[in-house]
Short mmCIF file of N, CA and C in Angstrom, two decimals:
data_model
loop_
_atom_site.label_atom_id
_atom_site.label_comp_id
_atom_site.label_asym_id
_atom_site.label_seq_id
_atom_site.Cartn_x
_atom_site.Cartn_y
_atom_site.Cartn_z
N UNK J 1 76.12 101.71 88.93
CA UNK J 1 77.29 101.31 89.52
C UNK J 1 77.99 102.57 90.15
N UNK J 2 78.37 101.84 91.79
CA UNK J 2 78.88 102.99 92.56
C UNK J 2 79.98 102.93 92.31
N UNK J 3 80.82 103.82 92.48
CA UNK J 3 82.46 103.66 92.66
C UNK J 3 83.05 103.07 93.63
N UNK J 4 84.05 102.64 93.36
CA UNK J 4 84.81 101.79 94.56
C UNK J 4 85.93 102.62 94.86
N UNK J 5 86.45 102.85 95.98
CA UNK J 5 87.75 103.58 96.74
C UNK J 5 88.27 102.75 97.55
N UNK J 6 89.64 103.28 97.92
CA UNK J 6 90.42 102.88 99.01
C UNK J 6 89.87 103.22 100.29
N UNK J 7 90.05 102.35 101.35
CA UNK J 7 89.51 102.73 102.50
C UNK J 7 90.17 104.01 103.21
N UNK J 8 89.57 104.77 104.27
CA UNK J 8 90.51 105.69 104.78
C UNK J 8 90.37 105.65 106.05
N UNK J 9 91.28 105.94 106.91
CA UNK J 9 91.50 105.88 108.58
C UNK J 9 90.20 105.72 109.32
N UNK J 10 89.39 106.94 108.80
CA UNK J 10 88.36 107.27 109.61
C UNK J 10 87.10 106.06 109.29
N UNK J 11 87.43 105.29 108.67
CA UNK J 11 86.61 104.09 107.85
C UNK J 11 86.88 102.92 109.08
N UNK J 12 87.98 102.83 109.53
CA UNK J 12 88.30 101.64 110.24
C UNK J 12 87.19 101.10 111.64
N UNK J 13 86.69 101.85 112.18
CA UNK J 13 85.55 101.19 113.27
C UNK J 13 84.19 100.68 112.54
N UNK J 14 83.86 101.61 111.33
CA UNK J 14 83.04 100.97 110.33
C UNK J 14 83.07 99.82 109.72
N UNK J 15 84.12 99.63 108.69
CA UNK J 15 84.74 98.46 108.42
C UNK J 15 84.64 97.25 109.35
N UNK J 16 85.02 97.20 110.35
CA UNK J 16 85.13 96.38 111.54
C UNK J 16 83.88 95.60 111.87
N UNK J 17 82.97 96.68 111.94
CA UNK J 17 81.55 96.60 112.45
C UNK J 17 80.85 95.97 111.26
N UNK J 18 81.06 96.34 110.26
CA UNK J 18 80.03 95.54 108.93
C UNK J 18 80.53 94.54 108.76
N UNK J 19 81.73 94.14 108.64
CA UNK J 19 82.30 92.88 108.44
C UNK J 19 81.90 91.79 109.86
N UNK J 20 81.65 92.26 110.93
CA UNK J 20 81.62 91.49 112.15
C UNK J 20 80.30 91.27 112.33
N UNK J 21 79.10 91.87 111.34
CA UNK J 21 77.67 91.62 111.42
C UNK J 21 77.69 90.34 110.97
N UNK J 22 78.21 89.66 110.00
CA UNK J 22 77.94 88.31 109.35
C UNK J 22 79.01 87.36 110.07
N UNK J 23 79.74 87.55 111.34
CA UNK J 23 80.48 86.68 111.84
C UNK J 23 79.81 85.41 112.51
N UNK J 24 79.10 86.07 113.34
CA UNK J 24 78.07 85.11 114.23
C UNK J 24 77.49 83.89 113.28
N UNK J 25 77.21 84.26 111.98
CA UNK J 25 76.52 83.42 111.03
C UNK J 25 77.76 82.42 110.38
N UNK J 26 79.12 82.89 110.73
CA UNK J 26 80.06 82.03 110.19
C UNK J 26 80.25 82.65 108.51
N UNK J 27 79.83 83.76 108.38
CA UNK J 27 80.19 84.04 106.69
C UNK J 27 81.25 84.87 106.50
N UNK J 28 81.65 85.50 107.74
CA UNK J 28 82.98 86.20 107.77
C UNK J 28 83.73 85.85 109.28
N UNK J 29 84.77 86.08 109.06
CA UNK J 29 85.67 85.79 110.31
C UNK J 29 85.41 87.14 111.09
N UNK J 30 85.60 87.20 112.59
CA UNK J 30 85.65 88.55 113.39
C UNK J 30 87.10 89.03 112.88
N UNK J 31 86.78 90.38 112.62
CA UNK J 31 87.75 91.21 112.28
C UNK J 31 88.09 92.29 113.48
N UNK J 32 89.17 92.59 114.14
CA UNK J 32 89.12 93.53 115.08
C UNK J 32 89.58 94.99 114.21
N UNK J 33 89.50 96.19 114.99
CA UNK J 33 89.69 97.57 114.50
C UNK J 33 91.32 97.40 114.06
N UNK J 34 92.10 96.81 115.34
CA UNK J 34 93.53 96.57 114.69
C UNK J 34 93.78 95.87 113.36
N UNK J 35 93.23 94.74 113.00
CA UNK J 35 93.07 93.84 112.06
C UNK J 35 92.89 94.79 110.84
N UNK J 36 91.97 95.64 110.69
CA UNK J 36 91.36 96.50 109.65
C UNK J 36 92.36 97.68 109.55
N UNK J 37 93.08 98.26 110.58
CA UNK J 37 94.11 99.25 110.33
C UNK J 37 95.32 98.63 109.90
N UNK J 38 95.51 97.70 110.28
CA UNK J 38 97.00 97.12 109.52
C UNK J 38 96.60 96.60 107.86
N UNK J 39 95.72 96.63 107.76
CA UNK J 39 95.32 96.01 106.29
C UNK J 39 94.29 97.15 105.44
N UNK J 40 94.64 98.63 106.20
CA UNK J 40 93.80 99.49 105.90
C UNK J 40 94.28 99.63 104.12
N UNK J 41 95.42 99.51 103.36
CA UNK J 41 95.42 99.55 102.02
C UNK J 41 95.26 98.68 101.37
N UNK J 42 94.80 97.62 101.98
CA UNK J 42 94.16 96.36 101.20
C UNK J 42 92.73 96.47 101.13
N UNK J 43 92.17 97.35 101.82
CA UNK J 43 90.48 97.58 101.89
C UNK J 43 90.03 98.07 100.47
N UNK J 44 89.17 98.08 99.90
CA UNK J 44 88.23 98.81 99.00
C UNK J 44 86.54 98.74 99.56
N UNK J 45 86.61 100.24 99.21
CA UNK J 45 85.02 100.32 99.77
C UNK J 45 83.88 100.96 98.60
N UNK J 46 82.51 100.87 99.06
CA UNK J 46 81.60 101.50 98.46
C UNK J 46 80.74 102.19 99.22
N UNK J 47 80.35 103.53 99.00
CA UNK J 47 79.93 104.32 100.06
C UNK J 47 78.64 104.48 99.23
N UNK J 48 77.45 105.03 100.28
CA UNK J 48 76.34 105.42 99.56
C UNK J 48 76.35 106.94 99.41
N UNK J 49 74.93 107.24 99.06
CA UNK J 49 75.16 108.80 98.49
C UNK J 49 75.27 109.74 99.57
N UNK J 50 75.19 109.04 100.44
CA UNK J 50 75.77 110.46 101.84
C UNK J 50 77.17 109.92 102.27
N UNK J 51 77.75 108.97 101.49
CA UNK J 51 79.30 109.03 101.91
C UNK J 51 79.46 107.86 102.75
N UNK J 52 78.51 107.05 103.49
CA UNK J 52 78.57 106.30 104.31
C UNK J 52 78.95 104.85 103.58
N UNK J 53 79.75 104.02 104.31
CA UNK J 53 80.42 102.77 103.86
C UNK J 53 79.33 101.82 103.78
N UNK J 54 79.09 100.94 102.66
CA UNK J 54 77.77 100.08 102.57
C UNK J 54 78.54 98.84 102.20
N UNK J 55 79.66 99.03 101.97
CA UNK J 55 80.14 97.59 101.38
C UNK J 55 81.68 97.58 101.30
N UNK J 56 82.11 96.18 101.61
CA UNK J 56 83.62 96.37 101.75
C UNK J 56 84.31 94.97 100.93
N UNK J 57 85.72 94.90 101.04
CA UNK J 57 86.43 93.97 100.57
C UNK J 57 87.99 94.14 101.03
N UNK J 58 88.59 93.19 101.26
CA UNK J 58 90.03 93.21 101.54
C UNK J 58 90.59 92.12 100.97
N UNK J 59 92.05 92.41 100.45
CA UNK J 59 93.02 91.37 100.21
C UNK J 59 93.86 91.00 101.23
N UNK J 60 94.32 89.93 101.37
CA UNK J 60 95.14 89.52 102.55
C UNK J 60 96.32 88.66 101.87
N UNK J 61 97.65 89.07 102.05
CA UNK J 61 98.47 88.23 101.42
C UNK J 61 98.67 86.97 102.08
N UNK J 62 98.74 85.88 101.24
CA UNK J 62 98.77 84.25 101.88
C UNK J 62 100.35 84.08 101.38
N UNK J 63 100.87 84.25 100.32
CA UNK J 63 102.45 83.97 99.83
C UNK J 63 102.70 85.10 99.02
N UNK J 64 103.95 85.02 98.67
CA UNK J 64 104.25 86.08 97.42
C UNK J 64 103.46 86.00 96.34
N UNK J 65 102.89 84.83 95.96
CA UNK J 65 102.26 84.45 94.60
C UNK J 65 100.65 84.40 94.78
N UNK J 66 100.23 84.32 96.37
CA UNK J 66 98.77 84.11 96.37
C UNK J 66 98.42 85.37 97.41
N UNK J 67 97.05 85.65 96.83
CA UNK J 67 96.54 86.35 98.04
C UNK J 67 95.02 85.88 98.33
N UNK J 68 94.52 86.19 99.26
CA UNK J 68 93.11 85.59 99.80
C UNK J 68 92.35 86.85 99.72
N UNK J 69 90.85 86.82 99.33
CA UNK J 69 89.77 87.84 99.25
C UNK J 69 89.36 87.40 100.38
N UNK J 70 89.19 88.37 101.64
CA UNK J 70 88.32 88.44 102.87
C UNK J 70 87.73 89.55 103.14
N UNK J 71 86.83 89.60 104.13
CA UNK J 71 85.79 90.51 104.62
C UNK J 71 85.09 91.39 103.48
N UNK J 72 84.58 90.16 102.70
CA UNK J 72 83.57 90.81 101.91
C UNK J 72 82.29 90.87 102.66
N UNK J 73 81.90 92.10 102.67
CA UNK J 73 80.70 92.37 103.47
C UNK J 73 79.87 93.72 102.60
N UNK J 74 78.35 93.26 102.53
CA UNK J 74 77.68 94.25 102.03
C UNK J 74 76.25 94.48 102.95
N UNK J 75 76.29 95.57 103.35
CA UNK J 75 74.79 96.16 104.28
C UNK J 75 73.69 95.52 103.82
N UNK J 76 72.94 94.56 104.45
CA UNK J 76 71.78 94.01 104.24
C UNK J 76 70.83 94.95 103.25
N UNK J 77 70.58 96.37 103.43
CA UNK J 77 69.83 96.96 103.03
C UNK J 77 70.22 97.19 101.32
N UNK J 78 71.63 97.00 101.33
CA UNK J 78 72.09 97.28 99.99
C UNK J 78 72.54 96.09 99.31
N UNK J 79 72.35 94.80 99.55
CA UNK J 79 72.06 93.38 99.10
C UNK J 79 71.37 93.58 97.73
N UNK J 80 71.53 92.68 97.08
CA UNK J 80 71.14 92.24 95.70
C UNK J 80 71.01 93.52 94.66
N UNK J 81 72.08 94.56 94.87
CA UNK J 81 72.37 95.27 93.73
C UNK J 81 73.73 95.33 92.92
N UNK J 82 74.26 94.33 93.08
CA UNK J 82 75.32 94.00 92.42
C UNK J 82 76.49 94.59 92.92
N UNK J 83 76.49 95.09 94.47
CA UNK J 83 77.76 95.21 95.28
C UNK J 83 78.92 94.47 95.31
N UNK J 84 78.40 93.40 95.76
CA UNK J 84 79.06 92.19 96.07
C UNK J 84 80.05 92.00 94.86
N UNK J 85 79.44 91.82 93.66
CA UNK J 85 80.28 91.62 92.49
C UNK J 85 81.40 92.77 92.22
N UNK J 86 80.97 93.81 92.50
CA UNK J 86 81.59 94.95 92.33
C UNK J 86 82.87 94.98 93.09
N UNK J 87 82.67 94.60 94.52
CA UNK J 87 83.87 94.47 95.22
C UNK J 87 84.80 93.36 95.38
N UNK J 88 84.03 92.28 94.64
CA UNK J 88 84.91 91.28 94.56
C UNK J 88 85.86 91.76 92.94
N UNK J 89 85.61 91.76 92.32
CA UNK J 89 85.93 92.60 90.65
C UNK J 89 87.08 93.47 91.41
N UNK J 90 86.75 94.43 92.25
CA UNK J 90 87.74 95.19 92.55
C UNK J 90 88.97 94.57 93.22
N UNK J 91 88.90 93.64 94.17
CA UNK J 91 89.99 92.94 94.94
C UNK J 91 90.66 92.14 94.01
N UNK J 92 89.87 91.52 93.08
CA UNK J 92 90.79 91.02 91.65
C UNK J 92 91.60 91.93 91.13
N UNK J 93 91.01 92.92 90.68
CA UNK J 93 91.77 94.12 90.17
C UNK J 93 93.22 94.50 90.80
N UNK J 94 92.92 94.99 92.43
CA UNK J 94 94.01 95.18 93.04
C UNK J 94 95.02 94.32 93.24
N UNK J 95 94.55 93.11 93.39
CA UNK J 95 95.61 91.54 93.42
C UNK J 95 96.49 91.78 92.11
N UNK J 96 95.82 91.94 91.25
CA UNK J 96 96.74 91.67 89.90
C UNK J 96 97.52 93.10 89.65
N UNK J 97 97.25 94.06 90.25
CA UNK J 97 97.99 95.55 90.08
C UNK J 97 99.10 95.07 91.00
N UNK J 98 99.00 94.44 91.99
CA UNK J 98 100.00 94.29 92.90
C UNK J 98 100.85 93.12 92.26
N UNK J 99 100.89 92.75 91.30
CA UNK J 99 101.58 91.36 90.86
C UNK J 99 101.38 90.09 91.44
N UNK J 100 100.11 89.77 92.16
CA UNK J 100 99.60 88.23 92.47
C UNK J 100 99.05 87.85 91.13
N UNK J 101 99.33 86.55 91.29
CA UNK J 101 99.01 85.73 89.98
C UNK J 101 97.73 85.09 90.19
N UNK J 102 97.45 84.81 91.63
CA UNK J 102 96.11 84.19 91.60
C UNK J 102 95.58 84.74 92.93
N UNK J 103 94.43 84.84 93.25
CA UNK J 103 93.75 85.11 94.30
C UNK J 103 92.61 83.93 94.53
N UNK J 104 92.41 83.83 96.17
CA UNK J 104 91.22 82.67 96.49
C UNK J 104 90.55 83.28 97.37
N UNK J 105 89.42 82.64 97.37
CA UNK J 105 88.26 82.81 98.50
C UNK J 105 87.84 81.58 98.98
N UNK J 106 87.36 81.63 100.02
CA UNK J 106 86.35 80.53 100.90
C UNK J 106 85.29 81.24 101.25
N UNK J 107 84.05 80.57 100.36
CA UNK J 107 82.89 81.47 100.70
C UNK J 107 81.70 80.29 100.14
N UNK J 108 80.57 80.97 100.78
CA UNK J 108 79.30 80.23 100.56
C UNK J 108 78.41 80.82 99.35
N UNK J 109 79.25 81.91 98.82
CA UNK J 109 78.47 82.50 97.82
C UNK J 109 78.77 82.08 96.38
N UNK J 110 78.55 80.77 95.97
CA UNK J 110 79.24 79.91 94.79
C UNK J 110 78.81 80.80 93.55
N UNK J 111 77.74 81.19 93.30
CA UNK J 111 77.18 82.06 92.14
C UNK J 111 77.81 83.41 91.89
N UNK J 112 77.78 83.95 92.92
CA UNK J 112 78.71 85.41 93.06
C UNK J 112 80.17 85.30 92.46
N UNK J 113 80.87 84.36 93.00
CA UNK J 113 82.28 84.35 92.69
C UNK J 113 82.43 83.49 91.26
N UNK J 114 81.38 82.56 90.73
CA UNK J 114 81.65 82.07 89.87
C UNK J 114 81.18 83.09 88.21
N UNK J 115 80.36 83.93 88.86
CA UNK J 115 79.98 85.24 87.77
C UNK J 115 81.27 86.04 87.92
N UNK J 116 81.92 86.05 88.75
CA UNK J 116 83.35 87.02 88.74
C UNK J 116 84.60 86.27 88.07
N UNK J 117 84.50 84.99 87.72
CA UNK J 117 85.61 84.37 86.89
C UNK J 117 86.45 83.17 88.15
N UNK J 118 85.89 83.35 89.21
CA UNK J 118 86.36 82.16 89.89
C UNK J 118 86.18 80.72 89.49
N UNK J 119 86.66 79.85 89.97
CA UNK J 119 86.40 78.46 89.91
C UNK J 119 86.63 77.68 91.13
N UNK J 120 86.03 76.60 91.27
CA UNK J 120 86.02 75.95 92.55
C UNK J 120 87.16 74.93 92.47
N UNK J 121 87.97 74.50 93.59
CA UNK J 121 88.95 73.83 93.70
C UNK J 121 88.67 73.39 95.22
N UNK J 122 88.84 71.83 95.65
CA UNK J 122 88.72 71.43 96.82
C UNK J 122 89.93 71.87 97.65
N UNK J 123 89.95 71.80 98.90
CA UNK J 123 90.93 72.55 99.75
C UNK J 123 91.87 71.20 99.79
N UNK J 124 91.34 70.16 99.88
CA UNK J 124 92.20 68.81 100.18
C UNK J 124 92.39 68.13 98.96
N UNK J 125 92.75 68.70 97.61
CA UNK J 125 92.91 68.29 96.09
C UNK J 125 94.38 68.03 96.65
N UNK J 126 95.06 66.75 97.10
CA UNK J 126 96.48 66.28 97.07
C UNK J 126 97.23 67.11 96.07
N UNK J 127 98.30 67.48 96.57
CA UNK J 127 99.71 67.72 95.60
C UNK J 127 99.18 68.95 95.08
N UNK J 128 98.24 70.02 95.24
CA UNK J 128 98.12 71.16 94.72
C UNK J 128 98.79 71.94 95.30
N UNK J 129 99.57 72.90 94.32
CA UNK J 129 100.16 74.16 95.20
C UNK J 129 99.49 75.11 96.36
N UNK J 130 98.37 75.57 96.01
CA UNK J 130 97.69 75.97 96.91
C UNK J 130 97.51 74.92 98.20
N UNK J 131 97.15 73.84 98.22
CA UNK J 131 96.62 73.04 99.22
C UNK J 131 98.25 72.96 100.13
N UNK J 132 99.38 72.56 99.50
CA UNK J 132 100.46 72.82 100.09
C UNK J 132 100.47 73.88 100.92
N UNK J 133 100.41 75.13 100.20
CA UNK J 133 100.77 76.23 101.23
C UNK J 133 99.73 76.30 102.16
N UNK J 134 98.63 76.10 102.19
CA UNK J 134 97.51 76.17 103.08
C UNK J 134 97.90 75.25 104.20
N UNK J 135 98.20 73.61 103.98
CA UNK J 135 98.92 72.95 104.89
C UNK J 135 99.98 73.31 105.40
N UNK J 136 101.23 73.87 104.78
CA UNK J 136 102.43 74.33 105.40
C UNK J 136 101.87 75.43 106.17
N UNK J 137 101.02 76.66 106.05
CA UNK J 137 101.00 77.55 106.90
C UNK J 137 100.23 77.23 107.78
N UNK J 138 99.39 76.52 108.07
CA UNK J 138 98.56 75.99 109.00
C UNK J 138 99.47 75.17 110.17
N UNK J 139 99.97 74.22 109.68
CA UNK J 139 101.30 73.35 110.09
C UNK J 139 102.09 74.15 110.84
N UNK J 140 102.72 75.02 110.29
CA UNK J 140 103.97 75.87 110.87
C UNK J 140 103.72 77.17 111.38
N UNK J 141 102.66 77.61 111.43
CA UNK J 141 102.21 79.11 111.73
C UNK J 141 102.64 80.33 110.68
N UNK J 142 103.04 79.94 109.56
CA UNK J 142 103.63 80.90 108.77
C UNK J 142 102.86 82.08 108.77
N UNK J 143 101.63 82.01 108.30
CA UNK J 143 100.85 83.14 107.95
C UNK J 143 100.12 83.75 109.29
N UNK J 144 100.17 84.68 109.96
CA UNK J 144 99.59 85.08 111.54
C UNK J 144 97.95 85.03 110.95
N UNK J 145 97.13 84.30 112.13
CA UNK J 145 96.01 84.11 112.01
C UNK J 145 95.42 82.92 110.89
N UNK J 146 96.49 82.37 110.51
CA UNK J 146 96.04 81.45 109.51
C UNK J 146 95.18 80.19 109.95
N UNK J 147 95.71 79.62 111.12
CA UNK J 147 95.15 78.18 111.86
C UNK J 147 93.75 79.09 112.30
N UNK J 148 93.24 80.29 112.83
CA UNK J 148 91.80 80.30 112.87
C UNK J 148 91.29 80.37 111.60
N UNK J 149 91.68 80.89 110.33
CA UNK J 149 90.86 80.83 109.05
C UNK J 149 90.69 79.45 108.62
N UNK J 150 91.78 78.93 108.82
CA UNK J 150 91.89 77.07 108.44
C UNK J 150 90.68 76.68 109.05
N UNK J 151 90.79 76.73 110.40
CA UNK J 151 89.62 76.24 111.50
C UNK J 151 88.39 76.43 111.14
N UNK J 152 88.16 77.53 111.08
CA UNK J 152 86.72 78.21 110.82
C UNK J 152 86.16 77.65 109.05
N UNK J 153 87.23 77.98 108.06
CA UNK J 153 86.69 77.46 106.68
C UNK J 153 86.47 75.92 106.74
N UNK J 154 87.48 75.33 107.43
CA UNK J 154 87.17 73.49 107.18
C UNK J 154 85.90 73.42 108.33
N UNK J 155 85.66 74.09 109.34
CA UNK J 155 84.54 73.95 110.16
C UNK J 155 83.20 74.24 109.24
N UNK J 156 83.06 75.11 108.75
CA UNK J 156 81.97 75.50 108.15
C UNK J 156 81.78 74.96 106.38
N UNK J 157 82.80 74.09 106.11
CA UNK J 157 82.96 73.54 104.91
C UNK J 157 82.50 74.33 103.73
N UNK J 158 83.35 75.76 103.51
CA UNK J 158 82.85 76.28 102.68
C UNK J 158 83.92 76.16 101.58
N UNK J 159 83.27 76.12 100.31
CA UNK J 159 84.12 75.89 99.36
C UNK J 159 85.17 76.66 98.95
N UNK J 160 86.17 76.20 98.25
CA UNK J 160 87.28 77.12 97.90
C UNK J 160 87.15 77.79 96.46
N UNK J 161 87.58 79.03 96.20
CA UNK J 161 87.18 79.66 94.79
C UNK J 161 88.41 80.21 94.52
N UNK J 162 88.96 79.96 93.21
CA UNK J 162 90.18 80.56 92.83
C UNK J 162 90.27 81.25 91.37
N UNK J 163 90.66 82.30 91.34
CA UNK J 163 90.86 83.24 90.14
C UNK J 163 92.06 83.45 89.72
N UNK J 164 92.44 83.59 88.49
CA UNK J 164 93.93 83.85 88.09
C UNK J 164 93.53 85.71 87.78
N UNK J 165 94.54 86.25 88.48
CA UNK J 165 94.50 87.81 88.34
C UNK J 165 94.53 88.15 86.90
N UNK J 166 95.60 87.43 86.20
CA UNK J 166 96.15 87.98 85.04
C UNK J 166 94.98 88.18 83.93
N UNK J 167 93.76 87.21 84.34
CA UNK J 167 92.80 87.16 83.49
C UNK J 167 91.54 88.22 83.76
N UNK J 168 91.53 88.72 84.60
CA UNK J 168 90.50 89.56 85.15
C UNK J 168 90.76 91.03 84.14
#
């Protein structure tokens, strides 16, 4: 198991590049260096033996009681080694430490998130608090970039997975 650490300023271009490798396939949303800079404290990374970032994850506040796991990316040469699960768990731990009761992700990696304690919930479940926040945020532009995230998620029909931070 590799240690997980907070990202550093000098990681910004690398984090944007790592994340954006997967954007053309719809697996991540494109991230600019300015996004990474603005969320630097929300990123966690895994480095190889030479200190190079080989995996990253970020949490993005969705509401005062809910955070989204975003920008989960592992270098293709390092995939299959459990780094994704380590990063997911680090994001859940960070969210819990900051007092968020729930964390969610929209992902095509069903089994990964299930192994990490997430469960499925449909985005369009009528009356759920998450759905109300999602719809309100999209309709009213409450969260910067939310409309883009919502459109991408709905376009790709990725399942929504949720975990309670207090149980992690």
